[in-house]
CSV table of N, CA and C in Angstrom, one decimal:
chain,number,residue,atom,x,y,z
A,14,MET,N,0.9,-1.2,0.0
A,14,MET,CA,0.0,0.0,0.0
A,14,MET,C,0.9,1.2,0.0
A,15,ASN,N,0.6,2.1,-0.9
A,15,ASN,CA,1.4,3.3,-1.0
A,15,ASN,C,0.5,4.5,-0.7
A,16,VAL,N,0.8,5.1,0.5
A,16,VAL,CA,-0.1,6.2,1.0
A,16,VAL,C,0.6,7.6,0.7
A,17,ARG,N,0.0,8.5,0.0
A,17,ARG,CA,0.5,9.8,-0.3
A,17,ARG,C,0.3,10.7,0.9
A,18,LYS,N,-0.9,10.7,1.5
A,18,LYS,CA,-1.1,11.6,2.6
A,18,LYS,C,-2.3,11.1,3.4
A,19,ILE,N,-2.4,11.5,4.7
A,19,ILE,CA,-3.6,11.3,5.6
A,19,ILE,C,-4.1,12.6,6.0
A,20,ILE,N,-5.4,12.8,5.9
A,20,ILE,CA,-6.1,14.0,6.3
A,20,ILE,C,-7.0,13.7,7.5
A,21,THR,N,-7.0,14.6,8.5
A,21,THR,CA,-7.9,14.4,9.6
A,21,THR,C,-8.7,15.7,9.7
A,22,LEU,N,-10.0,15.6,9.8
A,22,LEU,CA,-11.0,16.7,9.9
A,22,LEU,C,-11.8,16.5,11.1
A,23,VAL,N,-12.0,17.5,11.9
A,23,VAL,CA,-12.9,17.4,13.1
A,23,VAL,C,-13.8,18.6,13.0
A,24,GLU,N,-15.1,18.3,13.1
A,24,GLU,CA,-16.2,19.4,13.0
A,24,GLU,C,-17.0,19.4,14.3
A,25,ASP,N,-17.0,20.5,15.0
A,25,ASP,CA,-17.9,20.7,16.2
A,25,ASP,C,-19.0,21.7,15.8
A,26,THR,N,-20.2,21.2,15.9
A,26,THR,CA,-21.4,22.1,15.8
A,26,THR,C,-21.8,22.7,17.1
A,27,LEU,N,-21.7,24.0,17.2
A,27,LEU,CA,-22.0,24.7,18.5
A,27,LEU,C,-23.4,25.2,18.6
A,28,THR,N,-24.0,25.6,17.4
A,28,THR,CA,-25.4,26.0,17.4
A,28,THR,C,-26.0,25.4,16.2
A,29,GLU,N,-27.3,25.2,16.3
A,29,GLU,CA,-28.1,24.6,15.3
A,29,GLU,C,-29.5,25.1,15.5
A,30,GLY,N,-30.1,25.6,14.4
A,30,GLY,CA,-31.5,26.2,14.5
A,30,GLY,C,-31.6,27.3,15.5
A,31,GLY,N,-30.5,28.1,15.6
A,31,GLY,CA,-30.5,29.2,16.5
A,31,GLY,C,-30.4,28.9,17.9
A,32,ARG,N,-30.1,27.7,18.3
A,32,ARG,CA,-30.0,27.3,19.7
A,32,ARG,C,-28.6,26.6,19.9
A,33,ALA,N,-28.1,26.8,21.1
A,33,ALA,CA,-26.8,26.2,21.5
A,33,ALA,C,-26.9,24.7,21.5
A,34,VAL,N,-25.9,24.0,21.0
A,34,VAL,CA,-25.7,22.6,21.1
A,34,VAL,C,-24.8,22.3,22.2
A,35,ASP,N,-25.3,21.7,23.3
A,35,ASP,CA,-24.4,21.4,24.5
A,35,ASP,C,-24.6,20.0,25.0
A,36,PRO,N,-23.6,19.2,24.9
A,36,PRO,CA,-22.3,19.5,24.4
A,36,PRO,C,-22.2,19.6,22.9
A,37,ALA,N,-21.2,20.2,22.3
A,37,ALA,CA,-21.1,20.4,20.9
A,37,ALA,C,-21.2,19.1,20.2
A,38,ALA,N,-21.8,19.1,19.0
A,38,ALA,CA,-21.9,17.8,18.2
A,38,ALA,C,-20.6,17.6,17.4
A,39,ARG,N,-19.9,16.6,17.7
A,39,ARG,CA,-18.6,16.4,17.0
A,39,ARG,C,-18.7,15.2,16.0
A,40,VAL,N,-18.1,15.5,14.8
A,40,VAL,CA,-17.9,14.5,13.8
A,40,VAL,C,-16.4,14.5,13.4
A,41,ALA,N,-15.8,13.4,13.2
A,41,ALA,CA,-14.4,13.3,12.8
A,41,ALA,C,-14.3,12.5,11.5
A,42,VAL,N,-13.4,12.9,10.6
A,42,VAL,CA,-13.1,12.2,9.4
A,42,VAL,C,-11.6,12.0,9.3
A,43,VAL,N,-11.2,10.8,8.9
A,43,VAL,CA,-9.8,10.5,8.6
A,43,VAL,C,-9.8,9.9,7.2
A,44,ALA,N,-9.0,10.5,6.3
A,44,ALA,CA,-9.0,10.0,4.9
A,44,ALA,C,-7.5,9.7,4.6
A,45,ALA,N,-7.3,8.6,3.9
A,45,ALA,CA,-6.0,8.3,3.3
A,45,ALA,C,-6.1,8.4,1.8
A,46,VAL,N,-5.1,9.0,1.2
A,46,VAL,CA,-5.0,9.1,-0.2
A,46,VAL,C,-3.9,8.1,-0.6
A,47,ILE,N,-4.4,7.0,-1.3
A,47,ILE,CA,-3.5,5.9,-1.6
A,47,ILE,C,-3.4,5.7,-3.2
A,48,GLU,N,-2.3,5.1,-3.6
A,48,GLU,CA,-2.1,4.7,-5.0
A,48,GLU,C,-3.2,3.6,-5.2
A,49,ASN,N,-3.9,3.7,-6.3
A,49,ASN,CA,-4.9,2.7,-6.7
A,49,ASN,C,-4.1,1.4,-7.0
A,50,PRO,N,-4.3,0.3,-6.2
A,50,PRO,CA,-3.5,-0.9,-6.4
A,50,PRO,C,-3.7,-1.6,-7.8
A,51,TRP,N,-4.7,-1.2,-8.5
A,51,TRP,CA,-5.0,-1.7,-9.9
A,51,TRP,C,-4.6,-0.8,-11.0
A,52,HIS,N,-4.1,0.4,-10.6
A,52,HIS,CA,-3.8,1.4,-11.6
A,52,HIS,C,-2.8,0.9,-12.7
A,53,GLY,N,-3.1,1.3,-13.9
A,53,GLY,CA,-2.2,0.9,-15.0
A,53,GLY,C,-2.3,-0.5,-15.5
A,54,GLN,N,-3.2,-1.3,-14.9
A,54,GLN,CA,-3.2,-2.7,-15.3
A,54,GLN,C,-4.3,-3.1,-16.3
A,55,GLY,N,-5.0,-2.1,-16.8
A,55,GLY,CA,-6.2,-2.4,-17.6
A,55,GLY,C,-7.3,-3.0,-16.8
A,56,PHE,N,-8.2,-3.7,-17.4
A,56,PHE,CA,-9.3,-4.3,-16.7
A,56,PHE,C,-8.8,-5.5,-15.9
A,57,VAL,N,-8.9,-5.5,-14.6
A,57,VAL,CA,-8.5,-6.6,-13.8
A,57,VAL,C,-9.7,-7.5,-13.4
A,58,GLU,N,-9.7,-8.7,-13.8
A,58,GLU,CA,-10.8,-9.6,-13.6
A,58,GLU,C,-10.9,-10.0,-12.1
A,59,ASP,N,-9.8,-10.4,-11.5
A,59,ASP,CA,-9.8,-10.8,-10.1
A,59,ASP,C,-9.1,-9.8,-9.2
A,60,LEU,N,-10.0,-9.1,-8.5
A,60,LEU,CA,-9.5,-8.0,-7.6
A,60,LEU,C,-9.0,-8.6,-6.2
A,61,ALA,N,-9.2,-9.9,-5.9
A,61,ALA,CA,-8.9,-10.4,-4.6
A,61,ALA,C,-7.4,-10.2,-4.2
A,62,PRO,N,-6.4,-10.4,-5.1
A,62,PRO,CA,-5.0,-10.1,-4.6
A,62,PRO,C,-4.8,-8.7,-4.1
A,63,GLY,N,-5.4,-7.7,-4.8
A,63,GLY,CA,-5.3,-6.3,-4.4
A,63,GLY,C,-6.0,-6.0,-3.1
A,64,ILE,N,-7.2,-6.7,-3.0
A,64,ILE,CA,-7.9,-6.5,-1.7
A,64,ILE,C,-7.1,-7.1,-0.5
A,65,ASP,N,-6.6,-8.3,-0.7
A,65,ASP,CA,-5.8,-9.0,0.3
A,65,ASP,C,-4.5,-8.1,0.7
A,66,ALA,N,-3.9,-7.5,-0.3
A,66,ALA,CA,-2.7,-6.7,-0.1
A,66,ALA,C,-3.0,-5.3,0.6
A,67,THR,N,-4.2,-4.8,0.5
A,67,THR,CA,-4.5,-3.5,0.9
A,67,THR,C,-5.5,-3.2,1.9
A,68,ALA,N,-6.7,-3.9,1.8
A,68,ALA,CA,-7.9,-3.6,2.6
A,68,ALA,C,-7.6,-3.6,4.1
A,69,SER,N,-7.1,-4.7,4.6
A,69,SER,CA,-6.9,-4.8,6.0
A,69,SER,C,-5.9,-3.8,6.6
A,70,ASP,N,-4.8,-3.5,5.8
A,70,ASP,CA,-3.9,-2.5,6.3
A,70,ASP,C,-4.5,-1.1,6.3
A,71,LEU,N,-5.4,-0.8,5.4
A,71,LEU,CA,-6.1,0.4,5.4
A,71,LEU,C,-7.0,0.5,6.6
A,72,GLY,N,-7.8,-0.5,6.9
A,72,GLY,CA,-8.6,-0.5,8.1
A,72,GLY,C,-7.8,-0.3,9.4
A,73,LYS,N,-6.7,-1.0,9.5
A,73,LYS,CA,-5.8,-0.9,10.7
A,73,LYS,C,-5.3,0.5,10.8
A,74,LEU,N,-5.0,1.2,9.7
A,74,LEU,CA,-4.4,2.5,9.7
A,74,LEU,C,-5.5,3.6,10.1
A,75,LEU,N,-6.7,3.5,9.5
A,75,LEU,CA,-7.7,4.5,9.6
A,75,LEU,C,-8.6,4.4,10.9
A,76,ALA,N,-9.0,3.2,11.3
A,76,ALA,CA,-9.9,3.0,12.4
A,76,ALA,C,-9.4,3.6,13.7
A,77,PRO,N,-8.3,3.3,14.1
A,77,PRO,CA,-7.9,4.0,15.4
A,77,PRO,C,-7.7,5.5,15.3
A,78,ARG,N,-7.3,6.0,14.1
A,78,ARG,CA,-7.1,7.4,14.0
A,78,ARG,C,-8.4,8.2,14.1
A,79,VAL,N,-9.5,7.6,13.5
A,79,VAL,CA,-10.8,8.4,13.5
A,79,VAL,C,-11.4,8.3,14.9
A,80,VAL,N,-11.2,7.2,15.6
A,80,VAL,CA,-11.7,7.1,17.0
A,80,VAL,C,-11.0,8.1,17.8
A,81,GLU,N,-9.7,8.2,17.7
A,81,GLU,CA,-8.8,9.1,18.5
A,81,GLU,C,-9.2,10.6,18.1
A,82,ALA,N,-9.4,10.9,16.9
A,82,ALA,CA,-9.7,12.2,16.5
A,82,ALA,C,-11.1,12.6,17.0
A,83,LEU,N,-12.0,11.7,17.1
A,83,LEU,CA,-13.3,12.0,17.7
A,83,LEU,C,-13.2,12.4,19.2
A,84,GLY,N,-12.4,11.7,19.9
A,84,GLY,CA,-12.1,12.0,21.3
A,84,GLY,C,-13.3,11.7,22.2
A,85,ALA,N,-14.2,10.8,21.8
A,85,ALA,CA,-15.4,10.5,22.5
A,85,ALA,C,-15.9,9.1,22.0
A,86,PRO,N,-16.7,8.4,22.7
A,86,PRO,CA,-17.2,7.2,22.2
A,86,PRO,C,-18.0,7.4,20.9
A,87,VAL,N,-17.8,6.5,20.0
A,87,VAL,CA,-18.4,6.5,18.6
A,87,VAL,C,-19.9,6.1,18.8
A,88,GLU,N,-20.8,6.9,18.3
A,88,GLU,CA,-22.2,6.5,18.2
A,88,GLU,C,-22.7,6.2,16.8
A,89,ALA,N,-22.1,6.9,15.8
A,89,ALA,CA,-22.5,6.8,14.4
A,89,ALA,C,-21.2,6.7,13.6
A,90,TYR,N,-21.3,6.0,12.5
A,90,TYR,CA,-20.1,5.8,11.6
A,90,TYR,C,-20.5,5.6,10.2
A,91,GLY,N,-19.5,5.8,9.3
A,91,GLY,CA,-19.6,5.6,7.9
A,91,GLY,C,-18.3,5.6,7.2
A,92,LYS,N,-18.3,5.3,5.9
A,92,LYS,CA,-17.1,5.2,5.1
A,92,LYS,C,-17.3,5.7,3.7
A,93,ALA,N,-16.1,5.9,3.0
A,93,ALA,CA,-16.2,6.4,1.6
A,93,ALA,C,-15.0,5.9,0.8
A,94,ALA,N,-15.2,5.8,-0.5
A,94,ALA,CA,-14.1,5.5,-1.4
A,94,ALA,C,-14.3,6.4,-2.6
A,95,ILE,N,-13.4,7.3,-2.9
A,95,ILE,CA,-13.4,8.2,-4.1
A,95,ILE,C,-12.3,7.8,-5.0
A,96,VAL,N,-12.6,7.3,-6.1
A,96,VAL,CA,-11.6,6.7,-7.1
A,96,VAL,C,-11.2,7.8,-8.1
A,97,GLY,N,-9.9,8.0,-8.3
A,97,GLY,CA,-9.5,8.9,-9.3
A,97,GLY,C,-9.9,8.5,-10.7
A,98,LEU,N,-9.9,9.4,-11.7
A,98,LEU,CA,-10.5,9.2,-13.0
A,98,LEU,C,-9.9,8.1,-13.8
A,99,ASP,N,-8.7,7.6,-13.5
A,99,ASP,CA,-8.1,6.5,-14.2
A,99,ASP,C,-8.6,5.1,-13.7
A,100,GLY,N,-9.3,5.1,-12.6
A,100,GLY,CA,-9.8,3.9,-12.0
A,100,GLY,C,-11.2,3.6,-12.2
A,101,GLU,N,-11.7,2.6,-11.6
A,101,GLU,CA,-13.1,2.1,-11.6
A,101,GLU,C,-13.7,2.3,-10.2
A,102,VAL,N,-15.0,2.6,-10.2
A,102,VAL,CA,-15.7,2.6,-8.9
A,102,VAL,C,-15.5,1.3,-8.2
A,103,GLU,N,-15.5,0.2,-8.9
A,103,GLU,CA,-15.3,-1.1,-8.3
A,103,GLU,C,-14.0,-1.2,-7.5
A,104,HIS,N,-13.0,-0.5,-7.9
A,104,HIS,CA,-11.7,-0.5,-7.2
A,104,HIS,C,-11.9,0.0,-5.8
A,105,GLY,N,-12.6,1.1,-5.6
A,105,GLY,CA,-12.9,1.6,-4.3
A,105,GLY,C,-13.8,0.7,-3.5
A,106,SER,N,-14.9,0.2,-4.2
A,106,SER,CA,-15.8,-0.7,-3.5
A,106,SER,C,-15.1,-1.9,-3.0
A,107,ALA,N,-14.1,-2.4,-3.8
A,107,ALA,CA,-13.4,-3.6,-3.4
A,107,ALA,C,-12.6,-3.4,-2.1
A,108,LEU,N,-12.1,-2.2,-1.9
A,108,LEU,CA,-11.4,-2.0,-0.7
A,108,LEU,C,-12.2,-1.7,0.6
A,109,ILE,N,-13.4,-1.1,0.4
A,109,ILE,CA,-14.2,-0.8,1.6
A,109,ILE,C,-15.3,-1.8,1.9
A,110,HIS,N,-15.7,-2.5,0.9
A,110,HIS,CA,-16.9,-3.5,1.1
A,110,HIS,C,-16.3,-4.9,1.4
A,111,THR,N,-15.4,-5.0,2.3
A,111,THR,CA,-14.9,-6.3,2.8
A,111,THR,C,-14.7,-6.2,4.3
A,112,LEU,N,-15.0,-7.3,4.9
A,112,LEU,CA,-14.8,-7.4,6.4
A,112,LEU,C,-13.3,-7.1,6.7
A,113,LYS,N,-12.4,-7.4,5.8
A,113,LYS,CA,-11.0,-7.2,6.0
A,113,LYS,C,-10.7,-5.7,6.3
A,114,PHE,N,-11.5,-4.8,5.8
A,114,PHE,CA,-11.4,-3.4,6.0
A,114,PHE,C,-12.4,-3.0,7.2
A,115,GLY,N,-13.6,-3.2,7.0
A,115,GLY,CA,-14.7,-2.7,7.9
A,115,GLY,C,-14.6,-3.2,9.3
A,116,ASP,N,-14.1,-4.5,9.5
A,116,ASP,CA,-14.1,-5.0,10.9
A,116,ASP,C,-13.1,-4.2,11.8
A,117,HIS,N,-12.1,-3.6,11.2
A,117,HIS,CA,-11.2,-2.8,12.1
A,117,HIS,C,-12.0,-1.7,12.7
A,118,PHE,N,-12.9,-1.0,11.9
A,118,PHE,CA,-13.7,0.1,12.4
A,118,PHE,C,-14.7,-0.4,13.4
A,119,ARG,N,-15.4,-1.5,13.0
A,119,ARG,CA,-16.4,-2.1,13.9
A,119,ARG,C,-15.8,-2.4,15.3
A,120,ILE,N,-14.7,-3.0,15.3
A,120,ILE,CA,-14.1,-3.3,16.6
A,120,ILE,C,-13.7,-2.1,17.3
A,121,ALA,N,-13.1,-1.1,16.7
A,121,ALA,CA,-12.6,0.1,17.3
A,121,ALA,C,-13.8,0.9,17.9
A,122,ALA,N,-14.9,0.9,17.1
A,122,ALA,CA,-16.1,1.6,17.5
A,122,ALA,C,-17.1,0.8,18.4
A,123,GLU,N,-16.8,-0.4,18.6
A,123,GLU,CA,-17.7,-1.3,19.4
A,123,GLU,C,-19.0,-1.4,18.7
A,124,ALA,N,-19.0,-1.6,17.4
A,124,ALA,CA,-20.2,-1.5,16.5
A,124,ALA,C,-20.6,-2.9,16.0
A,125,THR,N,-21.8,-3.0,15.6
A,125,THR,CA,-22.3,-4.3,15.0
A,125,THR,C,-23.1,-4.1,13.7
A,126,THR,N,-23.4,-2.9,13.3
A,126,THR,CA,-24.2,-2.8,12.1
A,126,THR,C,-23.2,-2.6,10.9
A,127,LEU,N,-23.8,-2.8,9.7
A,127,LEU,CA,-23.1,-2.5,8.5
A,127,LEU,C,-22.7,-1.0,8.4
A,128,LEU,N,-21.6,-0.7,7.8
A,128,LEU,CA,-21.1,0.7,7.7
A,128,LEU,C,-21.8,1.2,6.4
A,129,PRO,N,-22.5,2.4,6.6
A,129,PRO,CA,-23.0,3.0,5.3
A,129,PRO,C,-21.9,3.6,4.6
A,130,ALA,N,-22.1,3.7,3.2
A,130,ALA,CA,-20.9,4.1,2.4
A,130,ALA,C,-21.3,4.9,1.2
A,131,VAL,N,-20.3,5.6,0.7
A,131,VAL,CA,-20.4,6.3,-0.6
A,131,VAL,C,-19.2,5.9,-1.4
A,132,GLU,N,-19.4,5.7,-2.6
A,132,GLU,CA,-18.3,5.5,-3.5
A,132,GLU,C,-18.6,6.1,-4.9
A,133,LYS,N,-17.5,6.6,-5.5
A,133,LYS,CA,-17.7,7.2,-6.8
A,133,LYS,C,-16.3,7.5,-7.4
A,134,ARG,N,-16.4,7.7,-8.7
A,134,ARG,CA,-15.1,8.1,-9.4
A,134,ARG,C,-15.2,9.6,-9.6
A,135,ALA,N,-14.1,10.3,-9.4
A,135,ALA,CA,-14.2,11.8,-9.5
A,135,ALA,C,-12.8,12.3,-9.6
A,136,ALA,N,-12.8,13.6,-10.0
A,136,ALA,CA,-11.5,14.3,-10.1
A,136,ALA,C,-11.1,14.9,-8.8
A,137,ALA,N,-9.9,15.3,-8.6
A,137,ALA,CA,-9.4,15.9,-7.4
A,137,ALA,C,-10.2,17.1,-7.1
A,138,GLY,N,-10.5,17.3,-5.8
A,138,GLY,CA,-11.3,18.4,-5.3
A,138,GLY,C,-12.8,18.2,-5.3
A,139,THR,N,-13.2,17.0,-5.7
A,139,THR,CA,-14.7,16.8,-5.7
A,139,THR,C,-15.2,16.8,-4.3
A,140,VAL,N,-16.4,17.2,-4.1
A,140,VAL,CA,-17.1,17.2,-2.8
A,140,VAL,C,-17.8,15.8,-2.7
A,141,PHE,N,-17.7,15.2,-1.6
A,141,PHE,CA,-18.5,14.0,-1.3
A,141,PHE,C,-19.0,14.0,0.1
A,142,ASP,N,-20.2,13.3,0.2
A,142,ASP,CA,-20.8,13.3,1.6
A,142,ASP,C,-20.7,11.8,2.1
A,143,ILE,N,-20.2,11.7,3.3
A,143,ILE,CA,-20.1,10.4,3.9
A,143,ILE,C,-21.4,10.2,4.8
A,144,PRO,N,-22.2,9.2,4.5
A,144,PRO,CA,-23.3,8.9,5.3
A,144,PRO,C,-23.0,8.2,6.6
A,145,LEU,N,-23.7,8.6,7.7
A,145,LEU,CA,-23.4,7.9,9.0
A,145,LEU,C,-24.7,7.4,9.5
A,146,LYS,N,-24.6,6.3,10.2
A,146,LYS,CA,-25.8,5.7,10.9
A,146,LYS,C,-25.3,5.2,12.2
A,147,HIS,N,-26.3,4.9,13.1
A,147,HIS,CA,-26.0,4.4,14.4
A,147,HIS,C,-25.2,3.1,14.4
A,148,LYS,N,-24.3,2.9,15.3
A,148,LYS,CA,-23.3,1.8,15.2
A,148,LYS,C,-23.9,0.5,15.6
A,149,THR,N,-25.0,0.5,16.3
A,149,THR,CA,-25.6,-0.8,16.6
A,149,THR,C,-27.0,-1.0,16.1
A,150,ASP,N,-27.7,0.1,15.7
A,150,ASP,CA,-29.1,0.0,15.2
A,150,ASP,C,-29.3,1.0,14.1
A,151,ALA,N,-29.2,0.5,12.9
A,151,ALA,CA,-29.4,1.4,11.7
A,151,ALA,C,-30.7,2.1,11.6
A,152,THR,N,-31.7,1.7,12.4
A,152,THR,CA,-33.1,2.3,12.3
A,152,THR,C,-33.2,3.5,13.3
A,153,ILE,N,-32.2,3.8,14.1
A,153,ILE,CA,-32.3,4.9,15.0
A,153,ILE,C,-32.1,6.2,14.1
A,154,ARG,N,-33.2,6.9,13.9
A,154,ARG,CA,-33.3,8.0,13.0
A,154,ARG,C,-32.4,9.2,13.4
A,155,SER,N,-32.2,9.4,14.7
A,155,SER,CA,-31.4,10.5,15.2
A,155,SER,C,-30.0,10.5,14.7
A,156,HIS,N,-29.5,9.3,14.3
A,156,HIS,CA,-28.1,9.2,14.0
A,156,HIS,C,-27.9,9.1,12.4
A,157,HIS,N,-29.0,9.2,11.7
A,157,HIS,CA,-28.9,9.3,10.2
A,157,HIS,C,-28.4,10.7,9.9
A,158,GLN,N,-27.2,10.8,9.4
A,158,GLN,CA,-26.6,12.1,9.1
A,158,GLN,C,-25.5,11.9,8.1
A,159,SER,N,-24.9,13.0,7.6
A,159,SER,CA,-23.8,12.9,6.7
A,159,SER,C,-22.8,14.1,7.0
A,160,ILE,N,-21.6,13.9,6.5
A,160,ILE,CA,-20.6,15.0,6.6
A,160,ILE,C,-20.0,15.2,5.3
A,161,GLU,N,-19.9,16.4,4.9
A,161,GLU,CA,-19.4,16.8,3.6
A,161,GLU,C,-17.9,16.9,3.7
A,162,VAL,N,-17.2,16.3,2.7
A,162,VAL,CA,-15.7,16.3,2.7
A,162,VAL,C,-15.2,16.8,1.3
A,163,ARG,N,-14.1,17.5,1.2
A,163,ARG,CA,-13.5,17.9,0.0
A,163,ARG,C,-12.0,17.9,0.3
A,164,LEU,N,-11.2,17.2,-0.6
A,164,LEU,CA,-9.8,17.2,-0.5
A,164,LEU,C,-9.3,18.0,-1.8
A,165,ALA,N,-8.7,19.1,-1.6
A,165,ALA,CA,-8.3,20.0,-2.7
A,165,ALA,C,-7.5,19.3,-3.8
A,166,ASP,N,-6.6,18.4,-3.4
A,166,ASP,CA,-5.7,17.8,-4.4
A,166,ASP,C,-5.8,16.3,-4.5
A,167,ALA,N,-6.9,15.7,-4.2
A,167,ALA,CA,-7.1,14.3,-4.2
A,167,ALA,C,-8.5,13.9,-4.6
A,168,PRO,N,-8.7,12.8,-5.3
A,168,PRO,CA,-7.7,11.9,-5.7
A,168,PRO,C,-7.1,12.3,-7.1
A,169,HIS,N,-5.8,12.0,-7.2
A,169,HIS,CA,-5.1,12.1,-8.6
A,169,HIS,C,-5.7,11.0,-9.4
A,170,PRO,N,-5.6,11.0,-10.7
A,170,PRO,CA,-6.2,10.0,-11.6
A,170,PRO,C,-5.9,8.6,-11.2
A,171,GLY,N,-4.7,8.3,-10.7
A,171,GLY,CA,-4.3,6.9,-10.3
A,171,GLY,C,-4.4,6.6,-8.8
A,172,GLU,N,-5.2,7.4,-8.1
A,172,GLU,CA,-5.3,7.3,-6.6
A,172,GLU,C,-6.7,6.9,-6.2
A,173,ILE,N,-6.9,6.6,-5.0
A,173,ILE,CA,-8.2,6.4,-4.3
A,173,ILE,C,-8.1,7.1,-3.0
A,174,VAL,N,-9.2,7.8,-2.6
A,174,VAL,CA,-9.3,8.3,-1.3
A,174,VAL,C,-10.2,7.4,-0.5
A,175,ILE,N,-9.7,6.9,0.6
A,175,ILE,CA,-10.5,6.0,1.5
A,175,ILE,C,-10.7,6.8,2.8
A,176,ALA,N,-11.9,6.9,3.2
A,176,ALA,CA,-12.2,7.7,4.4
A,176,ALA,C,-13.1,7.0,5.4
A,177,LEU,N,-12.9,7.3,6.6
A,177,LEU,CA,-13.9,6.9,7.7
A,177,LEU,C,-14.4,8.1,8.4
A,178,ALA,N,-15.6,8.1,8.8
A,178,ALA,CA,-16.2,9.1,9.6
A,178,ALA,C,-16.9,8.6,10.8
A,179,ALA,N,-16.8,9.3,11.9
A,179,ALA,CA,-17.4,8.9,13.2
A,179,ALA,C,-18.0,10.1,13.9
A,180,ALA,N,-19.2,9.9,14.5
A,180,ALA,CA,-19.9,10.9,15.2
A,180,ALA,C,-20.1,10.5,16.7
A,181,ALA,N,-20.0,11.5,17.6
A,181,ALA,CA,-20.2,11.2,19.0
A,181,ALA,C,-21.6,11.2,19.4
A,182,GLN,N,-22.5,11.5,18.5
A,182,GLN,CA,-23.9,11.7,18.8
A,182,GLN,C,-24.7,11.7,17.5
A,183,GLY,N,-26.0,11.8,17.6
A,183,GLY,CA,-26.9,12.0,16.5
A,183,GLY,C,-26.8,13.4,16.0
A,184,ARG,N,-27.8,13.8,15.1
A,184,ARG,CA,-27.8,15.1,14.5
A,184,ARG,C,-28.1,16.1,15.7
A,185,PRO,N,-27.5,17.3,15.6
A,185,PRO,CA,-27.8,18.3,16.6
A,185,PRO,C,-29.3,18.7,16.5
A,186,GLN,N,-29.9,18.8,17.6
A,186,GLN,CA,-31.3,19.3,17.7
A,186,GLN,C,-32.3,18.3,17.1
A,187,GLN,N,-31.9,17.1,16.9
A,187,GLN,CA,-32.8,16.1,16.3
A,187,GLN,C,-34.1,16.0,17.1
A,188,ARG,N,-35.2,15.8,16.4
A,188,ARG,CA,-36.5,15.7,17.1
A,188,ARG,C,-37.5,14.9,16.3
A,189,LEU,N,-37.0,14.0,15.5
A,189,LEU,CA,-38.0,13.1,14.8
A,189,LEU,C,-38.4,12.0,15.8
A,190,ALA,N,-39.6,11.5,15.6
A,190,ALA,CA,-40.1,10.4,16.5
A,190,ALA,C,-39.4,9.1,16.0
A,191,SER,N,-39.4,8.2,16.9
A,191,SER,CA,-38.8,6.9,16.7
A,191,SER,C,-39.5,6.2,15.5
A,192,LEU,N,-38.7,5.4,14.7
A,192,LEU,CA,-39.3,4.7,13.6
A,192,LEU,C,-40.5,3.8,14.1
A,193,SER,N,-40.4,3.3,15.3
A,193,SER,CA,-41.4,2.4,15.8
A,193,SER,C,-42.8,3.1,15.9
A,194,THR,N,-42.8,4.4,15.9
A,194,THR,CA,-44.1,5.2,16.0
A,194,THR,C,-44.9,5.1,14.6
A,195,GLU,N,-44.2,4.7,13.6
A,195,GLU,CA,-44.8,4.6,12.3
A,195,GLU,C,-45.1,3.1,11.9
A,196,GLN,N,-44.8,2.2,12.7
A,196,GLN,CA,-44.9,0.8,12.3
A,196,GLN,C,-46.2,0.2,12.9
């Protein structure tokens, strides 16, 4: 795995809807900009060797960093793969949609649900939203949220941005009724 850079973003929302948020609502993102392991190889039928060589190491690298950046117990989480223009969306999906990657975050966050994800092919500087859901119950509406991310110089055409996001709470000032009220 060839990592060009790691970016850490922490967002604290202090007011929402004209009211104070106390404690502040914190979301953290850690993104690694890596060389696409399939770059320059043409169409690769079997992605398994690249997954085996990269996915687990990425999970080990990013999961503890995002939990540390959050600085609080994780309540909601998500992931992203943004593939540079010379790659395929499948390259990003191959790295993040495997237990070899995701289980590192699940263990670090003490989570049990599937990680919500976004993946797409895009030029450097594209904006992408990482969806987040509750770490043990994806039906808890208060934790359905997203965080917008933009990396000015990534991904280059032969790179992939792999990112994890964690929130210490649900949406600030959330007030939707429980899903069970509609069932």
